Amino acid sequence: MGRHFVGAEWREGGTRRTPGRAVAYTACGVVLLAGCASMPDSGDLRGVESTPRQDTQVRVFAMPPRGDAQPSEIVQGFLEALTSDDPGYSTARQYLTARAAQKWQPERSTTVLADGPATESRPAGSREDGDDYSYVLTGTKVATVDAQQSYAPASGTYGQTVHLSRDKKSGQWRIDALPQGVVMGKSDFQRNYVSVNKYYFASNTAADSSRQPMTVADPVYVRERVDPMTQMVRSVLNGPTSWLRPVVRSSFPTGTALPKGVTALTPDDQNKLTVPLNDKAAHIGRSKCDEMAAQLLFSLQSLTPTVDEVALRAGDTQLCSLAEERAPTVAARGSETTPDYLYFIDGQHRLVRMTSGSGNTKADPVPGALGDGAKALRSVAVARDEHIAAGVALDGKTLYVTSTVSGSSIGDPVLQSKGKTESDRLTTPSWDSQGDLWVADRDPAAARLLMLEKGRGQPLEVLTPGLDGRINAVRVAADGVRVALVVDKGGKQSLLIGRIERGPGSGDRPSVSVQELRSAAPELEQVTAVAWAGDSRLVVVGREAGGVQQVQYVQCDGSIPEAGTLPGLTEVTSIAASEDTDIPLFATSKDGLLWLPGGSGWRTLKETASVAFYPG
């Protein structure tokens, strides 16, 4: 195994310091999870840029402090150790006094800066050769990851003080006061952490309901090379993150955890992972146990494809086992639902469709009133079962709901807008997983978000506390508990993700609200199109301030996945993506209907098309 020492990027007064961590390059087949990660025992010291994110066959090891290390070396070594693959930050703690090491809680938070933290020295006393010294760590904040491993974009300046003291007996410098959590630059964060989905169930589909429970992805970040499988299991057992908790449930009984002494989990040679649980789970029923196993199986497969089966055990008793092929009978997932058709509006303003994923590009009018051309259409949404559709007329004033079977009639409109211009009328509608229809009316005199139960009846106004601006687009996730909104404020169009909460209302009418809106693409100022493209991922068309239009993937927590940027397009009017990530992307622009084959650029498929979409 080749090995040498290098240092990560960090700055003190604009200069690079002596490196303080080691990187081991390994030729192992399965690099990090399968071991081959011993401490380097020889090599040269040299300064380099931060370890590149794409070099997955790299492990970074912290170096302990030298006995005569000066304050700058102590601070540098500590910051380097924060970016290492040390499971318990044991080496980082060697740079602290015993009392500081005991009080420091690195798992409390991770602060991500645009660059590695810069340092400014500030002697604590009047003499620099005294026994006290301070450094201020500074930088520009990009994001934070909290104690629940939940990511959130951040902005503004970072400034925290690290204080050092010199032991009077040994003469050694150590950090005796520091901020809680860890801090690192963006490149080190991308190398150290990976975004994964843990799974829970939508709380409006109860465990004993006749409806199959719907899974909901809860994205979190785990340390990629520090036994991520065990981290993932513990995170699922700990429950959903605070933002998602009001609308999901876990099938694990309260207090369920790994037994004491369990430090690592590894699948067997049949890709089966056995997870031991404490006695809180000892007396659960079979259906509940299957749901628990499904939560873990889906979560672990988000991390690695090497887990095909999950078995749960309490003490010496196996509670249940769930293999991948049986999981769809236990719980529904948006990403496992493959649409039958891609839909688009052709040059005659009719609704047409092509068979999804077949390679056949022949488009046929959709059976029924929306495909016969009697009503010119501006936008359409097809329900997830593909049996019903909702269409907005070309002028944006009226919304119709009708069947997608031959002979169906258009009927009367279910909703009308009084907006004076096309841009002040109805948005493209969207269907949720329960068969309810969502649409926004952009009339400045009565701008509101509306829901029609099962696509009919009196529209229900959805409460939107905290919404600042006017809704330009609505896309409900397949799980039915999250919604993506494009919101216009002051000429800027931002992408926000909200949590859908349902409760009892007046009479037999429910109360529905969208809570805790948060930005999913903070760098984009002009979002023109969006679609869900996975359990927690979206594809977005927009541009940054002063930039050109771009197409990229974003996570619903506001982070950018690897290879997030897609080939660019101009004048995009719509984007079509499916939660099933194997289904290709489509878009419409001034060039018509385009599609994105794997590994190449956009190609024109039809010269006339105004809007393209998958069911939902």
PDB file of C-alpha atoms in Angstrom, residues 372-491:
ATOM      1  CA  ASP A 372     -59.049  15.856 -28.786  1.00  0.00           C
ATOM      2  CA  GLY A 373     -58.119  19.499 -29.364  1.00  0.00           C
ATOM      3  CA  ALA A 374     -61.532  20.929 -28.441  1.00  0.00           C
ATOM      4  CA  LYS A 375     -59.996  22.962 -25.611  1.00  0.00           C
ATOM      5  CA  ALA A 376     -56.649  24.677 -26.230  1.00  0.00           C
ATOM      6  CA  LEU A 377     -54.367  23.981 -23.261  1.00  0.00           C
ATOM      7  CA  ARG A 378     -51.694  25.995 -21.539  1.00  0.00           C
ATOM      8  CA  SER A 379     -50.642  23.407 -18.946  1.00  0.00           C
ATOM      9  CA  VAL A 380     -51.729  19.978 -17.677  1.00  0.00           C
ATOM     10  CA  ALA A 381     -51.071  17.624 -14.770  1.00  0.00           C
ATOM     11  CA  VAL A 382     -51.861  13.903 -14.963  1.00  0.00           C
ATOM     12  CA  ALA A 383     -52.634  12.048 -11.715  1.00  0.00           C
ATOM     13  CA  ARG A 384     -50.107   9.481 -10.544  1.00  0.00           C
ATOM     14  CA  ASP A 385     -52.410   6.585 -11.496  1.00  0.00           C
ATOM     15  CA  GLU A 386     -52.677   8.183 -14.974  1.00  0.00           C
ATOM     16  CA  HIS A 387     -56.479   7.801 -15.015  1.00  0.00           C
ATOM     17  CA  ILE A 388     -57.377  11.467 -14.584  1.00  0.00           C
ATOM     18  CA  ALA A 389     -55.914  14.790 -15.699  1.00  0.00           C
ATOM     19  CA  ALA A 390     -56.292  18.478 -14.910  1.00  0.00           C
ATOM     20  CA  GLY A 391     -55.789  21.068 -17.635  1.00  0.00           C
ATOM     21  CA  VAL A 392     -55.498  24.858 -17.575  1.00  0.00           C
ATOM     22  CA  ALA A 393     -56.951  26.627 -20.622  1.00  0.00           C
ATOM     23  CA  LEU A 394     -54.644  28.562 -22.915  1.00  0.00           C
ATOM     24  CA  ASP A 395     -55.553  31.915 -21.387  1.00  0.00           C
ATOM     25  CA  GLY A 396     -54.840  30.634 -17.866  1.00  0.00           C
ATOM     26  CA  LYS A 397     -58.299  31.508 -16.587  1.00  0.00           C
ATOM     27  CA  THR A 398     -59.975  28.104 -16.139  1.00  0.00           C
ATOM     28  CA  LEU A 399     -59.058  24.690 -14.741  1.00  0.00           C
ATOM     29  CA  TYR A 400     -60.730  21.501 -15.962  1.00  0.00           C
ATOM     30  CA  VAL A 401     -60.548  17.968 -14.548  1.00  0.00           C
ATOM     31  CA  THR A 402     -61.464  14.989 -16.698  1.00  0.00           C
ATOM     32  CA  SER A 403     -60.788  11.314 -17.286  1.00  0.00           C
ATOM     33  CA  THR A 404     -58.077  10.038 -19.645  1.00  0.00           C
ATOM     34  CA  VAL A 405     -60.377   7.469 -21.253  1.00  0.00           C
ATOM     35  CA  SER A 406     -61.995   7.710 -24.670  1.00  0.00           C
ATOM     36  CA  GLY A 407     -65.283   9.525 -24.762  1.00  0.00           C
ATOM     37  CA  SER A 408     -64.804  11.596 -21.618  1.00  0.00           C
ATOM     38  CA  SER A 409     -66.167  15.141 -21.750  1.00  0.00           C
ATOM     39  CA  ILE A 410     -64.502  18.334 -20.596  1.00  0.00           C
ATOM     40  CA  GLY A 411     -67.361  19.401 -18.311  1.00  0.00           C
ATOM     41  CA  ASP A 412     -67.513  22.669 -16.409  1.00  0.00           C
ATOM     42  CA  PRO A 413     -64.386  24.266 -15.004  1.00  0.00           C
ATOM     43  CA  VAL A 414     -63.590  23.364 -11.393  1.00  0.00           C
ATOM     44  CA  LEU A 415     -61.758  26.660 -10.819  1.00  0.00           C
ATOM     45  CA  GLN A 416     -61.609  30.094 -12.408  1.00  0.00           C
ATOM     46  CA  SER A 417     -59.135  32.944 -11.900  1.00  0.00           C
ATOM     47  CA  LYS A 418     -60.040  36.609 -12.130  1.00  0.00           C
ATOM     48  CA  GLY A 419     -56.491  37.736 -12.881  1.00  0.00           C
ATOM     49  CA  LYS A 420     -56.356  40.402 -15.575  1.00  0.00           C
ATOM     50  CA  THR A 421     -53.347  39.027 -17.461  1.00  0.00           C
ATOM     51  CA  GLU A 422     -52.128  35.508 -18.270  1.00  0.00           C
ATOM     52  CA  SER A 423     -49.223  35.868 -15.824  1.00  0.00           C
ATOM     53  CA  ASP A 424     -51.700  36.724 -13.054  1.00  0.00           C
ATOM     54  CA  ARG A 425     -53.803  33.596 -13.436  1.00  0.00           C
ATOM     55  CA  LEU A 426     -53.495  29.871 -12.691  1.00  0.00           C
ATOM     56  CA  THR A 427     -50.203  28.003 -12.382  1.00  0.00           C
ATOM     57  CA  THR A 428     -49.567  24.514 -13.711  1.00  0.00           C
ATOM     58  CA  PRO A 429     -51.470  22.128 -11.390  1.00  0.00           C
ATOM     59  CA  SER A 430     -49.942  19.184  -9.493  1.00  0.00           C
ATOM     60  CA  TRP A 431     -51.397  15.950  -8.082  1.00  0.00           C
ATOM     61  CA  ASP A 432     -50.310  14.494  -4.736  1.00  0.00           C
ATOM     62  CA  SER A 433     -50.134  10.795  -3.823  1.00  0.00           C
ATOM     63  CA  GLN A 434     -53.596  10.873  -2.253  1.00  0.00           C
ATOM     64  CA  GLY A 435     -55.247  12.037  -5.476  1.00  0.00           C
ATOM     65  CA  ASP A 436     -55.717  15.650  -4.386  1.00  0.00           C
ATOM     66  CA  LEU A 437     -55.054  18.453  -6.875  1.00  0.00           C
ATOM     67  CA  TRP A 438     -52.930  21.518  -6.082  1.00  0.00           C
ATOM     68  CA  VAL A 439     -52.775  24.813  -7.979  1.00  0.00           C
ATOM     69  CA  ALA A 440     -51.951  28.452  -7.227  1.00  0.00           C
ATOM     70  CA  ASP A 441     -53.982  31.447  -8.353  1.00  0.00           C
ATOM     71  CA  ARG A 442     -51.628  34.361  -9.045  1.00  0.00           C
ATOM     72  CA  ASP A 443     -54.333  37.033  -9.153  1.00  0.00           C
ATOM     73  CA  PRO A 444     -52.719  39.970  -7.245  1.00  0.00           C
ATOM     74  CA  ALA A 445     -56.086  40.764  -5.693  1.00  0.00           C
ATOM     75  CA  ALA A 446     -56.485  37.220  -4.305  1.00  0.00           C
ATOM     76  CA  ALA A 447     -53.191  35.325  -4.635  1.00  0.00           C
ATOM     77  CA  ARG A 448     -53.552  31.945  -2.902  1.00  0.00           C
ATOM     78  CA  LEU A 449     -52.577  28.290  -2.904  1.00  0.00           C
ATOM     79  CA  LEU A 450     -55.542  25.944  -3.425  1.00  0.00           C
ATOM     80  CA  MET A 451     -56.243  22.221  -3.090  1.00  0.00           C
ATOM     81  CA  LEU A 452     -59.171  20.311  -4.582  1.00  0.00           C
ATOM     82  CA  GLU A 453     -59.863  17.040  -2.803  1.00  0.00           C
ATOM     83  CA  LYS A 454     -59.798  14.268  -5.405  1.00  0.00           C
ATOM     84  CA  GLY A 455     -59.747  17.021  -8.016  1.00  0.00           C
ATOM     85  CA  ARG A 456     -63.306  18.190  -7.474  1.00  0.00           C
ATOM     86  CA  GLY A 457     -65.585  20.109  -5.166  1.00  0.00           C
ATOM     87  CA  GLN A 458     -65.060  23.459  -3.543  1.00  0.00           C
ATOM     88  CA  PRO A 459     -61.375  24.471  -3.615  1.00  0.00           C
ATOM     89  CA  LEU A 460     -59.752  24.533  -0.176  1.00  0.00           C
ATOM     90  CA  GLU A 461     -57.403  27.437   0.514  1.00  0.00           C
ATOM     91  CA  VAL A 462     -54.088  26.129   1.824  1.00  0.00           C
ATOM     92  CA  LEU A 463     -52.610  28.184   4.640  1.00  0.00           C
ATOM     93  CA  THR A 464     -49.069  29.394   3.939  1.00  0.00           C
ATOM     94  CA  PRO A 465     -47.698  31.042   7.094  1.00  0.00           C
ATOM     95  CA  GLY A 466     -44.317  32.626   6.502  1.00  0.00           C
ATOM     96  CA  LEU A 467     -44.750  32.837   2.729  1.00  0.00           C
ATOM     97  CA  ASP A 468     -43.236  36.098   1.486  1.00  0.00           C
ATOM     98  CA  GLY A 469     -44.070  36.548  -2.179  1.00  0.00           C
ATOM     99  CA  ARG A 470     -46.357  35.133  -4.845  1.00  0.00           C
ATOM    100  CA  ILE A 471     -46.364  31.473  -5.927  1.00  0.00           C
ATOM    101  CA  ASN A 472     -45.351  30.937  -9.560  1.00  0.00           C
ATOM    102  CA  ALA A 473     -45.157  27.126  -9.584  1.00  0.00           C
ATOM    103  CA  VAL A 474     -46.326  24.181  -7.442  1.00  0.00           C
ATOM    104  CA  ARG A 475     -44.889  20.645  -7.468  1.00  0.00           C
ATOM    105  CA  VAL A 476     -46.003  18.156  -4.805  1.00  0.00           C
ATOM    106  CA  ALA A 477     -43.613  15.302  -3.986  1.00  0.00           C
ATOM    107  CA  ALA A 478     -44.696  11.693  -4.473  1.00  0.00           C
ATOM    108  CA  ASP A 479     -44.724  11.195  -0.697  1.00  0.00           C
ATOM    109  CA  GLY A 480     -47.510  13.776  -0.348  1.00  0.00           C
ATOM    110  CA  VAL A 481     -45.898  15.560   2.612  1.00  0.00           C
ATOM    111  CA  ARG A 482     -43.488  17.920   0.834  1.00  0.00           C
ATOM    112  CA  VAL A 483     -44.155  20.546  -1.791  1.00  0.00           C
ATOM    113  CA  ALA A 484     -41.809  22.593  -3.962  1.00  0.00           C
ATOM    114  CA  LEU A 485     -42.877  26.179  -4.610  1.00  0.00           C
ATOM    115  CA  VAL A 486     -41.320  28.739  -6.922  1.00  0.00           C
ATOM    116  CA  VAL A 487     -41.983  32.062  -5.202  1.00  0.00           C
ATOM    117  CA  ASP A 488     -41.673  35.479  -6.813  1.00  0.00           C
ATOM    118  CA  LYS A 489     -40.605  38.380  -4.624  1.00  0.00           C
ATOM    119  CA  GLY A 490     -39.330  41.642  -6.025  1.00  0.00           C
ATOM    120  CA  GLY A 491     -38.676  40.120  -9.428  1.00  0.00           C
TER     121      GLY A 491
END
